[in-house]
Short mmCIF file of C-alpha atoms and ligand atoms in Angstrom, two decimals:
data_model
loop_
_atom_site.label_atom_id
_atom_site.label_comp_id
_atom_site.label_asym_id
_atom_site.label_seq_id
_atom_site.Cartn_x
_atom_site.Cartn_y
_atom_site.Cartn_z
CA MET O 267 0.00 0.00 0.00
CA SER O 268 1.66 3.23 -1.09
CA ARG O 269 -0.60 6.03 0.16
CA THR O 270 -3.19 6.49 2.85
CA TRP O 271 -6.06 8.94 3.21
CA ASP O 272 -7.90 9.67 6.45
CA LEU O 273 -11.51 10.88 6.15
CA ARG O 274 -12.46 10.63 9.83
CA SER O 275 -11.93 14.35 10.40
CA ASP O 276 -10.27 17.43 8.95
CA THR O 277 -8.08 17.32 12.06
CA ALA O 278 -6.22 14.56 10.19
CA THR O 279 -4.31 17.08 8.09
CA VAL O 280 -0.58 17.11 8.69
CA PRO O 281 1.84 20.02 8.11
CA THR O 282 3.28 20.19 4.62
CA ALA O 283 7.01 20.65 3.93
CA ASP O 284 6.40 24.34 3.11
CA MET O 285 4.49 24.88 6.34
CA LEU O 286 7.27 23.22 8.31
CA SER O 287 9.90 25.44 6.73
CA ALA O 288 7.81 28.55 7.57
CA MET O 289 7.72 27.32 11.17
CA VAL O 290 11.45 26.68 11.37
CA SER O 291 12.35 30.14 10.11
CA ALA O 292 9.84 32.12 12.21
CA PRO O 293 11.21 34.86 14.48
CA VAL O 294 10.14 34.12 18.06
CA GLY O 295 10.04 35.68 21.53
CA ASP O 296 8.21 35.22 24.83
CA ASP O 297 4.46 35.43 24.11
CA VAL O 298 3.52 35.59 27.80
CA LEU O 299 5.35 38.91 27.77
CA GLY O 300 3.71 39.84 24.45
CA GLU O 301 7.13 39.68 22.75
CA ASP O 302 6.69 36.98 20.11
CA PRO O 303 6.65 38.86 16.79
CA THR O 304 5.12 35.99 14.82
CA VAL O 305 2.28 35.49 17.32
CA ASN O 306 1.69 39.24 17.30
CA GLU O 307 1.59 39.21 13.50
CA LEU O 308 -0.90 36.32 13.39
CA GLU O 309 -3.15 37.97 15.99
CA ARG O 310 -3.04 41.28 14.09
CA MET O 311 -3.70 39.58 10.76
CA VAL O 312 -6.73 37.64 12.01
CA ALA O 313 -8.23 40.58 13.93
CA GLN O 314 -7.93 42.67 10.77
CA LEU O 315 -9.45 39.96 8.55
CA CYS O 316 -12.42 39.80 10.91
CA GLY O 317 -12.77 43.56 11.39
CA HIS O 318 -12.47 43.23 15.17
CA GLU O 319 -10.02 45.04 17.44
CA ALA O 320 -8.03 42.07 18.69
CA ALA O 321 -7.34 38.34 18.55
CA LEU O 322 -5.78 35.84 20.93
CA PHE O 323 -3.80 32.81 19.78
CA CYS O 324 -4.85 29.74 21.79
CA ALA O 325 -3.83 26.11 21.93
CA SER O 326 -7.17 24.73 20.70
CA SER O 327 -10.68 25.65 19.67
CA THR O 328 -12.01 24.17 22.88
CA MET O 329 -9.80 26.60 24.77
CA ALA O 330 -10.88 29.53 22.57
CA ASN O 331 -14.60 28.70 23.00
CA GLN O 332 -14.32 28.16 26.74
CA LEU O 333 -12.36 31.38 27.19
CA ALA O 334 -15.06 33.21 25.24
CA ILE O 335 -17.84 31.77 27.38
CA ARG O 336 -15.96 32.48 30.62
CA THR O 337 -15.19 36.03 29.51
CA HIS O 338 -18.75 36.82 28.42
CA LEU O 339 -20.49 35.21 31.41
CA ARG O 340 -19.20 37.28 34.26
CA ASN O 341 -22.13 36.94 36.63
CA PRO O 342 -23.06 33.35 37.39
CA PRO O 343 -25.77 32.05 37.45
CA GLU O 344 -26.47 32.97 33.83
CA SER O 345 -27.55 30.86 30.88
CA MET O 346 -26.24 30.31 27.39
CA LEU O 347 -28.37 29.19 24.45
CA CYS O 348 -26.79 26.79 21.97
CA HIS O 349 -27.58 24.12 19.39
CA TRP O 350 -28.21 20.71 21.00
CA ASP O 351 -25.57 19.17 18.70
CA SER O 352 -22.99 21.91 19.09
CA HIS O 353 -19.41 21.30 20.13
CA VAL O 354 -19.69 23.66 23.10
CA PHE O 355 -22.67 21.70 24.42
CA LYS O 356 -21.66 18.13 23.69
CA TYR O 357 -17.94 17.83 23.27
CA GLU O 358 -16.16 20.32 25.51
CA SER O 359 -16.05 18.10 28.58
CA GLY O 360 -18.76 20.03 30.40
CA GLY O 361 -16.38 22.98 30.34
CA THR O 362 -19.11 25.61 30.51
CA SER O 363 -20.37 24.22 33.84
CA LEU O 364 -16.83 23.81 35.13
CA HIS O 365 -15.30 27.14 34.15
CA SER O 366 -18.27 29.48 33.90
CA GLN O 367 -20.86 28.07 36.33
CA ALA O 368 -23.45 28.68 33.67
CA GLN O 369 -26.53 26.79 32.55
CA MET O 370 -26.44 25.61 28.96
CA ILE O 371 -29.84 25.58 27.26
CA PRO O 372 -29.65 23.31 24.21
CA ILE O 373 -32.09 23.92 21.35
CA LYS O 374 -33.05 21.35 18.70
CA PRO O 375 -33.92 23.31 15.55
CA ALA O 376 -34.98 21.98 12.17
CA MET O 377 -31.46 22.63 10.83
CA ASN O 378 -29.48 25.69 11.91
CA LEU O 379 -30.61 27.91 14.75
CA THR O 380 -32.88 30.75 13.67
CA VAL O 381 -34.00 33.84 15.53
CA ASP O 382 -37.35 32.17 16.31
CA ASP O 383 -35.53 29.30 18.03
CA ILE O 384 -33.58 31.83 20.10
CA LYS O 385 -36.69 33.86 20.96
CA GLY O 386 -38.48 30.68 22.03
CA HIS O 387 -35.80 29.75 24.57
CA PHE O 388 -34.42 33.08 25.71
CA VAL O 389 -34.67 33.54 29.49
CA GLN O 390 -35.43 37.12 30.38
CA GLY O 391 -35.00 38.00 34.04
CA ASN O 392 -34.66 35.40 36.78
CA MET O 393 -38.38 34.84 37.50
CA LEU O 394 -38.29 35.48 41.24
CA GLY O 395 -34.96 33.70 41.46
CA HIS O 396 -36.08 30.53 39.65
CA ARG O 397 -34.18 30.94 36.41
CA ALA O 398 -30.76 31.84 35.07
CA PRO O 399 -31.12 34.82 32.70
CA THR O 400 -29.68 34.36 29.23
CA HIS O 401 -26.62 36.47 28.56
CA LEU O 402 -25.00 34.52 25.73
CA VAL O 403 -26.05 32.87 22.48
CA ALA O 404 -23.47 30.43 21.11
CA LEU O 405 -23.64 29.64 17.38
CA GLU O 406 -21.58 27.15 15.36
CA ASN O 407 -20.68 27.67 11.70
CA THR O 408 -20.30 25.41 9.85
CA MET O 409 -22.15 22.75 11.73
CA SER O 410 -21.66 19.22 10.37
CA GLY O 411 -20.48 20.97 7.23
CA VAL O 412 -23.71 22.96 6.76
CA VAL O 413 -23.34 26.72 6.34
CA MET O 414 -25.36 29.00 8.61
CA PRO O 415 -26.84 31.74 6.39
CA VAL O 416 -25.56 35.28 7.01
CA ALA O 417 -29.17 36.51 7.31
CA ASP O 418 -29.88 34.15 10.24
CA VAL O 419 -26.73 35.24 12.07
CA ARG O 420 -27.69 38.87 11.51
CA GLU O 421 -31.23 38.40 12.90
CA ILE O 422 -29.96 36.51 15.94
CA GLY O 423 -27.36 39.23 16.56
CA HIS O 424 -29.98 41.98 16.44
CA PHE O 425 -32.32 40.14 18.78
CA ALA O 426 -29.56 39.26 21.26
CA ARG O 427 -28.31 42.83 21.39
CA ASP O 428 -31.87 44.16 21.89
CA MET O 429 -32.14 41.80 24.85
CA GLY O 430 -28.80 42.91 26.32
CA ALA O 431 -27.13 39.58 25.44
CA VAL O 432 -24.05 38.80 23.34
CA VAL O 433 -23.29 36.29 20.57
CA HIS O 434 -20.26 34.04 20.27
CA MET O 435 -19.66 31.99 17.13
CA ASP O 436 -17.70 28.75 17.23
CA GLY O 437 -16.24 29.39 13.81
CA SER O 438 -13.82 26.49 13.93
CA ARG O 439 -14.85 25.82 10.34
CA LEU O 440 -15.85 29.34 9.38
CA TRP O 441 -12.94 29.18 6.90
CA ASN O 442 -15.14 26.67 5.05
CA ALA O 443 -18.37 28.65 5.37
CA ALA O 444 -16.92 31.95 4.19
CA LYS O 445 -16.04 32.19 0.53
CA GLY O 446 -13.05 34.47 0.93
CA GLU O 447 -12.13 37.47 3.03
CA ASP O 448 -15.28 39.53 2.44
CA GLU O 449 -17.60 36.83 3.72
CA LEU O 450 -15.36 36.04 6.68
CA HIS O 451 -15.45 39.71 7.60
CA GLU O 452 -19.22 39.86 7.13
CA TYR O 453 -19.89 36.90 9.46
CA ALA O 454 -17.37 38.15 12.01
CA MET O 455 -18.91 41.61 12.22
CA LEU O 456 -22.29 40.10 13.15
CA VAL O 457 -21.07 38.51 16.37
CA ASP O 458 -19.38 39.79 19.53
CA SER O 459 -16.69 37.11 19.47
CA LEU O 460 -15.66 34.15 17.37
CA SER O 461 -13.18 31.31 17.42
CA LEU O 462 -11.34 30.15 14.30
CA CYS O 463 -9.48 26.85 14.20
CA LEU O 464 -6.11 26.34 12.56
CA SER O 465 -5.91 22.58 13.00
CA LYS O 466 -9.16 21.60 11.26
CA GLY O 467 -8.70 21.56 7.53
CA MET O 468 -6.09 24.32 7.75
CA GLY O 469 -3.30 21.81 8.22
CA CYS O 470 -1.62 23.28 11.31
CA PRO O 471 -0.49 20.95 14.06
CA VAL O 472 -2.14 23.07 16.73
CA GLY O 473 -3.86 26.41 17.33
CA ALA O 474 -7.01 28.51 17.25
CA LEU O 475 -7.79 32.21 17.42
CA LEU O 476 -10.30 33.96 19.65
CA VAL O 477 -11.43 37.27 18.16
CA GLY O 478 -13.31 40.22 19.67
CA SER O 479 -13.00 43.69 21.13
CA ARG O 480 -9.75 44.81 22.79
CA ALA O 481 -11.35 44.71 26.27
CA PHE O 482 -12.79 41.24 25.62
CA VAL O 483 -9.47 39.84 24.37
CA ASP O 484 -7.52 41.41 27.25
CA LYS O 485 -9.84 39.71 29.72
CA ALA O 486 -9.68 36.42 27.80
CA ARG O 487 -5.86 36.64 27.85
CA HIS O 488 -6.02 36.86 31.64
CA PHE O 489 -8.21 33.72 31.76
CA ARG O 490 -5.94 31.96 29.24
CA LYS O 491 -3.05 32.40 31.68
CA ALA O 492 -5.25 31.20 34.54
CA PHE O 493 -6.19 28.12 32.47
CA GLY O 494 -2.45 27.38 32.06
CA GLY O 495 -2.57 28.42 28.43
CA GLY O 496 0.15 31.08 28.46
CA TRP O 497 2.94 29.96 26.18
CA ARG O 498 6.39 31.20 25.38
CA GLN O 499 8.02 30.92 21.90
CA ALA O 500 4.70 30.07 20.26
CA GLY O 501 5.77 31.84 17.08
CA ILE O 502 6.76 28.54 15.51
CA LEU O 503 3.08 27.56 15.75
CA ALA O 504 1.79 30.98 14.73
CA ALA O 505 3.94 30.77 11.59
CA ALA O 506 2.03 27.64 10.59
CA GLY O 507 -1.20 29.61 11.04
CA ILE O 508 -0.06 32.48 8.85
CA TYR O 509 1.07 29.99 6.21
CA ALA O 510 -2.31 28.19 6.37
CA ILE O 511 -4.36 31.38 5.98
CA ASN O 512 -2.32 32.42 2.94
CA ASN O 513 -1.94 29.02 1.30
CA ILE O 514 -4.41 26.43 2.55
CA TRP O 515 -7.58 28.46 3.05
CA PRO O 516 -7.66 29.24 -0.72
CA THR O 517 -7.72 25.48 -1.49
CA MET O 518 -11.08 24.96 0.26
CA PRO O 519 -13.33 25.52 -2.78
CA ALA O 520 -11.53 22.62 -4.50
CA THR O 521 -12.08 20.45 -1.41
CA HIS O 522 -15.78 21.36 -1.41
CA ALA O 523 -16.08 20.43 -5.10
CA LEU O 524 -14.44 17.07 -4.32
CA ALA O 525 -16.87 16.50 -1.43
CA LYS O 526 -19.77 17.11 -3.84
CA ARG O 527 -18.31 14.64 -6.35
CA LEU O 528 -17.96 12.01 -3.62
CA ALA O 529 -21.50 12.68 -2.36
CA GLN O 530 -23.03 12.47 -5.84
CA GLY O 531 -21.11 9.26 -6.58
CA LEU O 532 -22.26 7.64 -3.35
CA GLU O 533 -25.85 8.75 -3.93
CA SER O 534 -25.79 7.19 -7.39
CA LEU O 535 -24.77 3.91 -5.69
CA GLY O 536 -27.73 4.02 -3.30
CA CYS O 537 -26.41 5.98 -0.32
CA VAL O 538 -28.79 8.45 1.29
CA LEU O 539 -27.30 11.67 2.60
CA ALA O 540 -28.38 12.97 5.99
CA LEU O 541 -27.49 16.61 5.31
CA PRO O 542 -26.76 18.85 2.32
CA VAL O 543 -23.12 18.92 1.28
CA ASP O 544 -22.40 22.65 1.58
CA THR O 545 -18.69 22.35 2.32
CA ASN O 546 -16.27 19.55 3.20
CA MET O 547 -18.46 16.98 4.99
CA VAL O 548 -20.56 14.13 3.64
CA LEU O 549 -22.97 12.60 6.16
CA ILE O 550 -24.47 9.27 5.19
CA ASP O 551 -27.66 8.06 6.85
CA ILE O 552 -26.63 4.46 7.63
CA ALA O 553 -30.13 3.02 8.13
CA LYS O 554 -31.43 4.51 4.88
CA SER O 555 -28.36 3.44 2.93
CA ALA O 556 -28.88 -0.32 3.37
CA ALA O 557 -27.95 -0.92 -0.28
CA ILE O 558 -24.34 -0.55 0.79
CA SER O 559 -22.93 -2.18 3.91
CA THR O 560 -20.91 0.64 5.40
CA VAL O 561 -19.07 -1.88 7.59
CA GLU O 562 -18.06 -4.08 4.63
CA LEU O 563 -17.09 -1.02 2.63
CA SER O 564 -15.03 0.32 5.50
CA ASP O 565 -13.05 -2.98 5.70
CA ALA O 566 -12.50 -3.08 1.94
CA LEU O 567 -11.34 0.54 1.86
CA ARG O 568 -8.94 0.12 4.75
CA SER O 569 -7.04 -2.49 2.77
CA ARG O 570 -6.77 0.10 -0.04
CA GLY O 571 -5.36 2.81 2.19
CA VAL O 572 -8.57 4.73 2.88
CA ILE O 573 -9.52 5.28 6.50
CA TRP O 574 -13.18 5.85 5.89
CA GLY O 575 -15.37 8.06 8.07
CA ALA O 576 -16.38 7.95 11.68
CA VAL O 577 -19.79 6.76 12.89
CA TYR O 578 -21.55 9.67 14.46
CA GLU O 579 -24.49 9.56 16.87
CA GLY O 580 -24.84 5.86 16.04
CA SER O 581 -26.71 6.63 12.83
CA TYR O 582 -24.51 8.68 10.53
CA LEU O 583 -21.27 7.96 8.82
CA ARG O 584 -19.32 11.19 8.57
CA LEU O 585 -16.75 11.60 5.81
CA VAL O 586 -14.63 14.72 6.12
CA LEU O 587 -12.57 16.01 3.23
CA HIS O 588 -9.60 18.35 3.40
CA HIS O 589 -6.68 19.50 1.28
CA GLN O 590 -4.87 16.19 1.74
CA ILE O 591 -7.73 14.18 0.21
CA ASP O 592 -7.56 14.02 -3.57
CA ASP O 593 -9.35 12.69 -6.65
CA GLU O 594 -7.46 9.40 -6.38
CA CYS O 595 -9.00 8.78 -2.95
CA VAL O 596 -12.52 9.57 -4.18
CA ASP O 597 -11.97 7.28 -7.19
CA ILE O 598 -10.91 4.43 -4.88
CA ILE O 599 -13.98 4.91 -2.64
CA LEU O 600 -16.44 4.95 -5.53
CA ALA O 601 -14.81 2.02 -7.35
CA THR O 602 -14.69 -0.08 -4.17
CA ALA O 603 -18.32 0.71 -3.35
CA SER O 604 -19.48 -0.22 -6.82
CA GLN O 605 -17.45 -3.49 -6.80
CA LEU O 606 -19.00 -4.40 -3.45
CA LEU O 607 -22.49 -3.70 -4.76
CA ALA O 608 -21.86 -5.86 -7.84
CA SER O 609 -20.46 -8.77 -5.79
CA ASN O 610 -23.41 -8.68 -3.34
CA LYS O 611 -26.02 -8.91 -6.13
C1 PLP B 730 -17.08 22.71 15.68
C2 PLP B 730 -15.93 22.42 16.60
N1 PLP B 730 -15.64 23.31 17.55
C3 PLP B 730 -14.61 23.12 18.41
C4 PLP B 730 -13.83 21.98 18.33
C5 PLP B 730 -12.70 21.78 19.30
O1 PLP B 730 -11.48 21.80 18.67
P1 PLP B 730 -10.11 21.40 19.40
O2 PLP B 730 -9.98 19.94 19.19
O3 PLP B 730 -9.09 22.22 18.71
O4 PLP B 730 -10.24 21.76 20.82
C6 PLP B 730 -14.12 21.00 17.35
C7 PLP B 730 -13.29 19.79 17.25
O5 PLP B 730 -13.48 18.93 16.45
C8 PLP B 730 -15.20 21.24 16.47
O6 PLP B 730 -15.52 20.36 15.52
#
């Protein structure tokens, strides 16, 4: 077996030779003292791209999201509204309860959260001490690869602000949702803070940015240190981020086109998709795709170098594409699936 491809997540990307050489040659200093020039450059670059005052380079998106929540929710007990399937609700180790002493109120919308979903769950006042007033709305974009429309984010932002609340966006995959700098800027300006991941699809070994106002980022920087997240010569990692924004982000439209080709090929073989393929993820509804045994296919693909998606919520098979998945990989998947179908007839 000569090559392997990993479709379990876009976290599977590994640094390229060019990214590694950018890292090796980066000027560095002590970031805890604010003296790492490459970290400072990355933070400036991302804040500017987003149209916000400041950005903070963090070890992970979980850290960036949790810092955002802790910084926004200054008066426990408060509540935060979020999607029932969001990363902040399900997969951040209960961090919101631990760090922010806040109640999370999960909402199950038809697809993405809309302003009506938020209005329906928003807690205004504490109802004679019975309830935790909502101060934060947490959005996620993309979510399972589906893009949240700008108009929905705008409406939610207006409503939240009218109610005296703030909006954070887990934009770990906003690079995928936004088609270029203008759209990234547009989304970013509609929220009070956002996180952007560098190790999902962007190919960096580590890193995420938290973006917001100067006062917000200063406070988050304080919490980052308290969380043990102050780091020293982090410029070698920031250099990977700068490289990724300039060189890997522009490859995403090609990845999305490849995801569509894979999805259409699988559909033509009898697979049923659980969600639209807006960006880099293909979600297969396992129960409805009985024509193809996803287990058999997974075994056959493994022997051909393809580590095929992860089962998600027990019912979906999630295939995640990124810049290190190519046409050859998609050809292998579709050929293997069609051989399997033919041999099972
Ligand atoms: C939408 C989303 N947000 C946040 C995270 C957390 O990222 P990290 O692993 O960098 O903490 C993930 C991880 O997969 C994610 O998918």
